[in-house]
mmCIF file of C-alpha atoms in Angstrom:
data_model
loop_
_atom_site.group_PDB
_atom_site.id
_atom_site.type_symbol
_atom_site.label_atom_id
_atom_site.label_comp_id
_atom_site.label_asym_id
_atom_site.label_seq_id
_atom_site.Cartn_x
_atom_site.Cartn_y
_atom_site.Cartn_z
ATOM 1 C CA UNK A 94 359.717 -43.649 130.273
ATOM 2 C CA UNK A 95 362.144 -46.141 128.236
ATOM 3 C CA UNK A 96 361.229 -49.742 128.264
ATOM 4 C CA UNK A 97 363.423 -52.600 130.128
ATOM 5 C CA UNK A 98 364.878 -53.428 127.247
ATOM 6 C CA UNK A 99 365.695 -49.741 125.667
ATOM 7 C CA UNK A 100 367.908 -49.425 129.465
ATOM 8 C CA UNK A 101 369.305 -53.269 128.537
ATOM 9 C CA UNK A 102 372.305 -51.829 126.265
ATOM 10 C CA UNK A 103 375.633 -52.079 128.125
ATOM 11 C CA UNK A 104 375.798 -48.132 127.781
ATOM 12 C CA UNK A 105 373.030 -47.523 129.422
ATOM 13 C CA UNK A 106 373.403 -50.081 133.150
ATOM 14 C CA UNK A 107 376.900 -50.628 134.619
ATOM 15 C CA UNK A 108 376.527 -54.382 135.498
ATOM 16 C CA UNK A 109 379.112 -55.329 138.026
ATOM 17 C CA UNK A 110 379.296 -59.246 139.148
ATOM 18 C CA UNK A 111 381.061 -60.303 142.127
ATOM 19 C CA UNK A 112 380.666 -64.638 141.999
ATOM 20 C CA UNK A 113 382.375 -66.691 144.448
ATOM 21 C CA UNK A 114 383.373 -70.168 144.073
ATOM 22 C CA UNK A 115 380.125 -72.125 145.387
ATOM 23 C CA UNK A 116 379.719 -76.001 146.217
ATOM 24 C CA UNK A 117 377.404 -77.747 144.478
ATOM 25 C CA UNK A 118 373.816 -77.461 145.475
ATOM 26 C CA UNK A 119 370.699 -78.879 144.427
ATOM 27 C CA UNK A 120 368.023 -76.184 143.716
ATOM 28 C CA UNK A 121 365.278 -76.414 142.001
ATOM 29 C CA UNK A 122 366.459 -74.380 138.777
ATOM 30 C CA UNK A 123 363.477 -72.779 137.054
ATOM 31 C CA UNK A 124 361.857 -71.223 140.074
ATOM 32 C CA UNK A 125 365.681 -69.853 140.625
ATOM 33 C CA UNK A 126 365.727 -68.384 137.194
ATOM 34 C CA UNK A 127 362.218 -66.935 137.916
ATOM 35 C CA UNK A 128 362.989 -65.436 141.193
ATOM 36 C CA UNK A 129 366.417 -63.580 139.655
ATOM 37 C CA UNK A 130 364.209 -62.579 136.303
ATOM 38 C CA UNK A 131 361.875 -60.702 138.804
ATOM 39 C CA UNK A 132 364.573 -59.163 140.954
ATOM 40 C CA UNK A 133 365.939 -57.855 138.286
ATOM 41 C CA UNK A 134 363.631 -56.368 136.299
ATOM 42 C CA UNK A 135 362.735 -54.708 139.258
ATOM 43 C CA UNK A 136 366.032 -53.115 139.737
ATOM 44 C CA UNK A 137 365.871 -52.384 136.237
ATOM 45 C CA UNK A 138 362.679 -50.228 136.761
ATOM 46 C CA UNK A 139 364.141 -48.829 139.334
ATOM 47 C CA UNK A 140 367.074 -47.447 137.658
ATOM 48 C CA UNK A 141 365.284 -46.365 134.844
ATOM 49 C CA UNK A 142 364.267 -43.444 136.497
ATOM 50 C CA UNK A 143 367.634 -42.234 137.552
ATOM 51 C CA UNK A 144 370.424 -40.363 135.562
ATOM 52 C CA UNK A 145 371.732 -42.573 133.111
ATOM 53 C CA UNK A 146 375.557 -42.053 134.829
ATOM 54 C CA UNK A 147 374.394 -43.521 137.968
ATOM 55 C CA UNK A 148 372.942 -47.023 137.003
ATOM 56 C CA UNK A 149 374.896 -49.542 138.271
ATOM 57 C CA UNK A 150 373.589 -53.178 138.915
ATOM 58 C CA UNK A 151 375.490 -55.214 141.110
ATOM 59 C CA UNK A 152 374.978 -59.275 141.110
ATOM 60 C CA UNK A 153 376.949 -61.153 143.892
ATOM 61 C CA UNK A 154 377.285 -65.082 145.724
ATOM 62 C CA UNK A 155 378.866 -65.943 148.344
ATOM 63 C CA UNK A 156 378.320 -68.957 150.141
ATOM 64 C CA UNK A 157 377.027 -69.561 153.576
ATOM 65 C CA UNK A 158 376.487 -72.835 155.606
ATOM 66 C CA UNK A 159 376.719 -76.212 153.933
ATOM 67 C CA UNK A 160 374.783 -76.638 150.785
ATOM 68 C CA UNK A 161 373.566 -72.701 151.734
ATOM 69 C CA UNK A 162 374.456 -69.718 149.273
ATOM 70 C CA UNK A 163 373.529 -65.816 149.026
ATOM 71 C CA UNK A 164 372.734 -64.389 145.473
ATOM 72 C CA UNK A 165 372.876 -60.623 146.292
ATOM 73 C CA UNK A 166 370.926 -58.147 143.922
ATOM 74 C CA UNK A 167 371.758 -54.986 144.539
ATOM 75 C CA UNK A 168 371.488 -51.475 142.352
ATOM 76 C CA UNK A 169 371.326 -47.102 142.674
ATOM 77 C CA UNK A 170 368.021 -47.117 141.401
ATOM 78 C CA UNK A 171 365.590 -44.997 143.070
ATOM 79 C CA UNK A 172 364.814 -46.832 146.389
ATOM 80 C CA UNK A 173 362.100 -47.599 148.309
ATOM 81 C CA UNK A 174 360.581 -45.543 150.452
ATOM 82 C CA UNK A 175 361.103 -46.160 154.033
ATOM 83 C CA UNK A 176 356.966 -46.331 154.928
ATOM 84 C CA UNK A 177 357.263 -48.834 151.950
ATOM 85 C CA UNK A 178 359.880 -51.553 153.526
ATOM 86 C CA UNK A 179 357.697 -53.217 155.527
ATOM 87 C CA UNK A 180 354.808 -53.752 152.732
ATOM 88 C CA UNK A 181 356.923 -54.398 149.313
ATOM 89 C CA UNK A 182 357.047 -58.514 149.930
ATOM 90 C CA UNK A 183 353.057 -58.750 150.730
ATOM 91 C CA UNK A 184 350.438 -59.490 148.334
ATOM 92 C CA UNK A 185 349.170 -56.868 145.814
ATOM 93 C CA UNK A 186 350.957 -54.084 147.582
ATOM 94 C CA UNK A 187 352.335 -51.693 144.624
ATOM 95 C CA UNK A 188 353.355 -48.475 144.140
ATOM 96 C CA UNK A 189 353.567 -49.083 140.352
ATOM 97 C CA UNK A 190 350.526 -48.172 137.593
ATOM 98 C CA UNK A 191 349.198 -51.302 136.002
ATOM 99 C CA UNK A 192 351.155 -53.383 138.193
ATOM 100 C CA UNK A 193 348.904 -56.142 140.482
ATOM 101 C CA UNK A 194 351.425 -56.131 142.978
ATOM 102 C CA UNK A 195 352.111 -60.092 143.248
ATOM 103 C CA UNK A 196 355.814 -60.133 141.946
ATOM 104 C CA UNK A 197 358.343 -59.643 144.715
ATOM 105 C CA UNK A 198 354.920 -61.489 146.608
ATOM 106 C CA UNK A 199 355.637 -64.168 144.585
ATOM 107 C CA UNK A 200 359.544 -64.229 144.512
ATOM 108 C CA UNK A 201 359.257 -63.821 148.658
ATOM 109 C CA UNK A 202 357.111 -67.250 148.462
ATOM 110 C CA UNK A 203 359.291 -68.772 145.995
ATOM 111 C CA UNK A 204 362.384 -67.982 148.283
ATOM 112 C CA UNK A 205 360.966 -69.965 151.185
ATOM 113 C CA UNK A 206 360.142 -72.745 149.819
ATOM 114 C CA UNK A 207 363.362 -73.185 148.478
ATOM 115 C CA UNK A 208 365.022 -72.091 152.201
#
């Protein structure tokens, strides 16, 4: 299987971005930047395994409520299985070799506490 970075080329991921004018908003910015680095590598992975015609990442804001936004992460990566849904944001669950399993555990955690 190709590495992250061997999929990174613009040839090989359709990267569409969809960014809406936001208010200011005070966020703590490196646990931001760690919780999008972990998304998407993740939807990397996931389309890594798909024909190369049909990976397409999407990135989107739009805001909500006050000071409130929504970073979307979307892509047509392989999907997770629907048995899988429930499990994916809880400690050391994985369905990936060599992986422990704490990532998205850690990004769900890190989402929280930021609200």
């Amino acid at each position: 299987m190709p590495s992250i970075s061997e999929c990174a080329s613009s040839e090989s991921v359709i990267v569409d971005r969809a960014f809406a004018d936001l208010t200011s908003a005070r966020v703590d910015r490196h646990r931001l930047t760690s919780i999008l680095i972990n998304l998407i590598s993740n939807a990397i992975e996931a389309l890594l395994v798909v024909d190369e015609s049909e990976r397409r990442l999407e990135i989107s804001t739009y805001p909500m409520d006050g000071e409130r936004f929504v970073i979307e992460i979307t892509d047509t990566g392989i999907g997770i299985a629907p048995e899988n849904l429930d499990l994916i944001f809880t400690s050391a669950f994985t369905t990936k070799a060599g992986s422990s399993g704490e990532g998205l555990h850690t990004t769900a955690n890190a989402c929280r506490e930021l609200g």
